[in-house]
Amino acid sequence: MIKSYLDGWQWVKLGDVCEIINGSTPKSTIDEYWNGDIVWITPTDLGQLSTPIIKDSLRKITEKGYKSCNTNIVPKGSIIFSCRAPIGHIGIADVSLCTNQGCKSFVLKENIDQWFLYYYIKESVPELQSLGSGATFKEISKSKLATFPIPLPPIDEQKRIASILNEQMSAVETARKAAEAQLEAINQLPSALLRLAFNGEL
């Protein structure tokens, strides 16, 4: 299903612009499956990212661990999305990697820019969370992700929008760090004043 949007834009399904890949977990009781060199991402890893870029994981698996389960290696540039516990953590793979079942990987096709899709998915997290189902914890299925609608401008426009967003987000991050540094200085001020007072330097 595709319908008109802005000039040259279309609405498409997420599954039209990427292949959605499931993850899996090797048996935790088998030591030879763990502490290898294959990056293995979980929602916890995504939740601890300080930038959108994924370079490493808290735990890695071995080749035997990888072959023992139904996880899949996805290429650099793939978008990794936590589909449960919680729904909504997101990052972009800077290395080839695989995931556990709490994540879905979006392997992009040629007509979609990774940063454009990253920002749109990130902005759509509340809507995606509302699509989750499950008694114990909410989870969004592969089929619901595949049919989730996204706007698709021409690739040059995608790259232009993504470039502007990257620039603006970088400025926001710089401002945030400056504000945190100022707040830390403010929080330390009472203790500094007390030290001056009791050293006779106030």
mmCIF file of C-alpha atoms in Angstrom:
data_model
loop_
_atom_site.group_PDB
_atom_site.id
_atom_site.type_symbol
_atom_site.label_atom_id
_atom_site.label_comp_id
_atom_site.label_asym_id
_atom_site.label_seq_id
_atom_site.Cartn_x
_atom_site.Cartn_y
_atom_site.Cartn_z
ATOM 1 C CA MET A 1 0.000 0.000 0.000
ATOM 2 C CA ILE A 2 1.488 3.305 -1.157
ATOM 3 C CA LYS A 3 -0.241 6.667 -1.106
ATOM 4 C CA SER A 4 0.750 10.203 -2.050
ATOM 5 C CA TYR A 5 2.378 12.444 0.543
ATOM 6 C CA LEU A 6 4.547 15.505 -0.117
ATOM 7 C CA ASP A 7 5.890 16.119 -3.611
ATOM 8 C CA GLY A 8 7.935 13.073 -4.513
ATOM 9 C CA TRP A 9 7.215 11.417 -1.153
ATOM 10 C CA GLN A 10 5.371 8.152 -0.624
ATOM 11 C CA TRP A 11 4.066 6.140 2.293
ATOM 12 C CA VAL A 12 5.535 2.641 2.329
ATOM 13 C CA LYS A 13 5.745 -0.250 4.759
ATOM 14 C CA LEU A 14 8.871 -0.720 6.856
ATOM 15 C CA GLY A 15 9.203 -4.194 5.343
ATOM 16 C CA ASP A 16 9.414 -2.610 1.889
ATOM 17 C CA VAL A 17 12.651 -0.760 2.684
ATOM 18 C CA CYS A 18 14.461 -3.282 4.881
ATOM 19 C CA GLU A 19 14.690 -6.928 5.757
ATOM 20 C CA ILE A 20 13.640 -7.508 9.360
ATOM 21 C CA ILE A 21 15.826 -10.101 11.086
ATOM 22 C CA ASN A 22 15.102 -11.951 14.340
ATOM 23 C CA GLY A 23 17.668 -12.689 17.030
ATOM 24 C CA SER A 24 18.231 -15.573 19.419
ATOM 25 C CA THR A 25 20.253 -16.644 22.476
ATOM 26 C CA PRO A 26 22.693 -19.569 22.835
ATOM 27 C CA LYS A 27 22.208 -21.749 25.914
ATOM 28 C CA SER A 28 23.645 -19.863 28.868
ATOM 29 C CA THR A 29 24.781 -23.075 30.584
ATOM 30 C CA ILE A 30 27.240 -24.056 27.852
ATOM 31 C CA ASP A 31 30.507 -22.226 28.453
ATOM 32 C CA GLU A 32 31.921 -22.796 24.965
ATOM 33 C CA TYR A 33 29.112 -20.662 23.529
ATOM 34 C CA TRP A 34 30.237 -17.541 25.403
ATOM 35 C CA ASN A 35 33.134 -15.079 25.694
ATOM 36 C CA GLY A 36 33.934 -15.219 22.001
ATOM 37 C CA ASP A 37 34.434 -12.355 19.553
ATOM 38 C CA ILE A 38 30.984 -12.061 17.946
ATOM 39 C CA VAL A 39 29.145 -8.937 19.064
ATOM 40 C CA TRP A 40 25.738 -9.982 20.462
ATOM 41 C CA ILE A 41 23.335 -7.141 21.210
ATOM 42 C CA THR A 42 20.486 -7.141 23.744
ATOM 43 C CA PRO A 43 18.000 -4.427 24.784
ATOM 44 C CA THR A 44 20.297 -3.748 27.740
ATOM 45 C CA ASP A 45 23.160 -2.916 25.364
ATOM 46 C CA LEU A 46 20.925 -0.568 23.394
ATOM 47 C CA GLY A 47 19.685 1.091 26.579
ATOM 48 C CA GLN A 48 23.247 1.889 27.640
ATOM 49 C CA LEU A 49 24.309 3.581 24.408
ATOM 50 C CA SER A 50 25.637 7.115 24.863
ATOM 51 C CA THR A 51 25.496 7.713 21.091
ATOM 52 C CA PRO A 52 23.400 6.052 18.360
ATOM 53 C CA ILE A 53 26.411 4.011 17.200
ATOM 54 C CA ILE A 54 26.842 0.371 18.259
ATOM 55 C CA LYS A 55 30.462 -0.752 18.424
ATOM 56 C CA ASP A 56 30.481 -3.469 21.090
ATOM 57 C CA SER A 57 28.312 -5.532 23.432
ATOM 58 C CA LEU A 58 28.392 -6.408 27.124
ATOM 59 C CA ARG A 59 28.628 -10.100 26.234
ATOM 60 C CA LYS A 60 29.951 -11.785 23.112
ATOM 61 C CA ILE A 61 29.361 -15.240 21.734
ATOM 62 C CA THR A 62 31.605 -17.771 20.028
ATOM 63 C CA GLU A 63 31.220 -19.255 16.568
ATOM 64 C CA LYS A 64 29.813 -22.396 18.208
ATOM 65 C CA GLY A 65 27.344 -20.281 20.157
ATOM 66 C CA TYR A 66 26.301 -18.502 16.990
ATOM 67 C CA LYS A 67 25.742 -21.765 15.121
ATOM 68 C CA SER A 68 23.825 -23.260 18.056
ATOM 69 C CA CYS A 69 20.882 -20.871 17.831
ATOM 70 C CA ASN A 70 18.775 -19.015 15.292
ATOM 71 C CA THR A 71 20.416 -15.626 15.532
ATOM 72 C CA ASN A 72 21.780 -14.007 12.372
ATOM 73 C CA ILE A 73 24.825 -11.847 11.616
ATOM 74 C CA VAL A 74 23.701 -8.523 10.141
ATOM 75 C CA PRO A 75 25.996 -6.052 8.371
ATOM 76 C CA LYS A 76 27.393 -2.718 9.488
ATOM 77 C CA GLY A 77 24.802 -0.020 8.890
ATOM 78 C CA SER A 78 21.859 -2.117 10.051
ATOM 79 C CA ILE A 79 19.450 -0.526 12.521
ATOM 80 C CA ILE A 80 18.939 -2.490 15.736
ATOM 81 C CA PHE A 81 15.642 -2.014 17.587
ATOM 82 C CA SER A 82 14.533 -3.461 20.924
ATOM 83 C CA CYS A 83 11.130 -5.061 20.400
ATOM 84 C CA ARG A 84 10.531 -5.999 24.041
ATOM 85 C CA ALA A 85 11.668 -5.278 27.587
ATOM 86 C CA PRO A 86 11.421 -2.458 26.580
ATOM 87 C CA ILE A 87 10.130 -1.575 23.136
ATOM 88 C CA GLY A 88 12.030 1.371 21.716
ATOM 89 C CA HIS A 89 15.783 1.318 22.297
ATOM 90 C CA ILE A 90 17.547 1.857 18.983
ATOM 91 C CA GLY A 91 21.035 2.081 17.493
ATOM 92 C CA ILE A 92 22.983 1.790 14.253
ATOM 93 C CA ALA A 93 25.492 -1.049 13.888
ATOM 94 C CA ASP A 94 29.045 0.133 13.285
ATOM 95 C CA VAL A 95 30.224 -3.490 13.095
ATOM 96 C CA SER A 96 28.680 -6.718 11.888
ATOM 97 C CA LEU A 97 26.760 -8.262 14.786
ATOM 98 C CA CYS A 98 23.874 -10.424 15.912
ATOM 99 C CA THR A 99 21.225 -9.970 18.597
ATOM 100 C CA ASN A 100 19.127 -11.829 21.095
ATOM 101 C CA GLN A 101 15.391 -12.346 20.675
ATOM 102 C CA GLY A 102 14.632 -9.043 22.405
ATOM 103 C CA CYS A 103 15.852 -7.159 19.334
ATOM 104 C CA LYS A 104 15.006 -6.955 15.671
ATOM 105 C CA SER A 105 17.575 -5.915 13.058
ATOM 106 C CA PHE A 106 16.595 -3.800 10.064
ATOM 107 C CA VAL A 107 18.911 -4.584 7.141
ATOM 108 C CA LEU A 108 18.396 -1.660 4.783
ATOM 109 C CA LYS A 109 17.707 -1.824 1.073
ATOM 110 C CA GLU A 110 19.162 0.633 -1.442
ATOM 111 C CA ASN A 111 16.287 3.129 -1.401
ATOM 112 C CA ILE A 112 16.544 4.113 2.274
ATOM 113 C CA ASP A 113 19.128 6.176 4.169
ATOM 114 C CA GLN A 114 20.125 4.680 7.519
ATOM 115 C CA TRP A 115 20.030 7.977 9.419
ATOM 116 C CA PHE A 116 16.696 9.018 7.924
ATOM 117 C CA LEU A 117 15.149 5.707 9.002
ATOM 118 C CA TYR A 118 16.858 5.854 12.387
ATOM 119 C CA TYR A 119 15.358 9.251 13.192
ATOM 120 C CA TYR A 120 11.904 8.321 11.935
ATOM 121 C CA ILE A 121 11.820 5.101 13.973
ATOM 122 C CA LYS A 122 13.109 6.970 17.032
ATOM 123 C CA GLU A 123 10.397 9.599 16.661
ATOM 124 C CA SER A 124 7.787 6.843 16.227
ATOM 125 C CA VAL A 125 8.654 4.921 19.427
ATOM 126 C CA PRO A 126 5.437 5.883 21.311
ATOM 127 C CA GLU A 127 3.317 4.641 18.397
ATOM 128 C CA LEU A 128 5.360 1.458 18.117
ATOM 129 C CA GLN A 129 5.022 0.861 21.854
ATOM 130 C CA SER A 130 1.241 1.125 21.521
ATOM 131 C CA LEU A 131 1.351 -1.751 19.015
ATOM 132 C CA GLY A 132 3.017 -4.087 21.521
ATOM 133 C CA SER A 133 1.081 -6.967 23.039
ATOM 134 C CA GLY A 134 1.665 -9.642 25.660
ATOM 135 C CA ALA A 135 0.609 -10.547 29.192
ATOM 136 C CA THR A 136 4.003 -10.630 30.924
ATOM 137 C CA PHE A 137 5.642 -7.814 28.943
ATOM 138 C CA LYS A 138 4.762 -5.915 25.804
ATOM 139 C CA GLU A 139 6.404 -7.067 22.585
ATOM 140 C CA ILE A 140 6.009 -5.881 19.009
ATOM 141 C CA SER A 141 6.064 -8.676 16.473
ATOM 142 C CA LYS A 142 8.005 -8.897 13.239
ATOM 143 C CA SER A 143 4.751 -8.837 11.269
ATOM 144 C CA LYS A 144 3.594 -5.592 12.896
ATOM 145 C CA LEU A 145 6.985 -4.003 12.309
ATOM 146 C CA ALA A 146 6.920 -5.098 8.665
ATOM 147 C CA THR A 147 3.605 -3.333 8.052
ATOM 148 C CA PHE A 148 4.430 -0.180 10.030
ATOM 149 C CA PRO A 149 4.035 2.823 7.667
ATOM 150 C CA ILE A 150 6.918 5.204 7.054
ATOM 151 C CA PRO A 151 7.280 8.225 4.772
ATOM 152 C CA LEU A 152 9.751 7.770 1.936
ATOM 153 C CA PRO A 153 11.058 10.844 0.122
ATOM 154 C CA PRO A 154 13.594 10.538 -2.713
ATOM 155 C CA ILE A 155 16.982 9.350 -1.465
ATOM 156 C CA ASP A 156 18.647 12.760 -1.916
ATOM 157 C CA GLU A 157 15.938 14.353 0.228
ATOM 158 C CA GLN A 158 16.379 11.631 2.856
ATOM 159 C CA LYS A 159 20.087 12.394 3.042
ATOM 160 C CA ARG A 160 19.438 16.159 3.236
ATOM 161 C CA ILE A 161 16.976 15.726 6.118
ATOM 162 C CA ALA A 162 19.279 13.289 7.924
ATOM 163 C CA SER A 163 22.251 15.679 7.539
ATOM 164 C CA ILE A 164 20.267 18.531 9.091
ATOM 165 C CA LEU A 165 19.077 16.328 11.943
ATOM 166 C CA ASN A 166 22.601 15.049 12.631
ATOM 167 C CA GLU A 167 23.904 18.606 12.765
ATOM 168 C CA GLN A 168 21.126 19.785 15.053
ATOM 169 C CA MET A 169 21.367 16.740 17.325
ATOM 170 C CA SER A 170 25.109 17.309 17.647
ATOM 171 C CA ALA A 171 24.432 20.899 18.737
ATOM 172 C CA VAL A 172 21.830 19.680 21.235
ATOM 173 C CA GLU A 173 24.302 17.162 22.668
ATOM 174 C CA THR A 174 26.987 19.846 23.025
ATOM 175 C CA ALA A 175 24.498 22.112 24.820
ATOM 176 C CA ARG A 176 23.393 19.247 27.074
ATOM 177 C CA LYS A 177 26.951 18.471 28.135
ATOM 178 C CA ALA A 178 27.603 22.160 28.844
ATOM 179 C CA ALA A 179 24.434 22.358 30.947
ATOM 180 C CA GLU A 180 25.400 19.226 32.868
ATOM 181 C CA ALA A 181 28.849 20.689 33.582
ATOM 182 C CA GLN A 182 27.258 23.905 34.874
ATOM 183 C CA LEU A 183 24.818 21.938 37.019
ATOM 184 C CA GLU A 184 27.663 19.907 38.495
ATOM 185 C CA ALA A 185 29.507 23.131 39.349
ATOM 186 C CA ILE A 186 26.351 24.507 40.984
ATOM 187 C CA ASN A 187 25.850 21.314 42.980
ATOM 188 C CA GLN A 188 29.428 21.519 44.262
ATOM 189 C CA LEU A 189 29.131 25.189 45.254
ATOM 190 C CA PRO A 190 27.591 24.679 48.740
ATOM 191 C CA SER A 191 30.384 22.305 49.776
ATOM 192 C CA ALA A 192 32.996 24.702 48.417
ATOM 193 C CA LEU A 193 31.464 27.594 50.376
ATOM 194 C CA LEU A 194 31.427 25.542 53.559
ATOM 195 C CA ARG A 195 35.117 24.631 53.139
ATOM 196 C CA LEU A 196 35.977 28.299 52.655
ATOM 197 C CA ALA A 197 33.959 29.300 55.695
ATOM 198 C CA PHE A 198 35.531 26.828 58.060
ATOM 199 C CA ASN A 199 39.028 27.530 56.735
ATOM 200 C CA GLY A 200 38.584 31.223 57.480
ATOM 201 C CA GLU A 201 38.736 32.086 53.776
ATOM 202 C CA LEU A 202 35.173 33.253 53.235
#
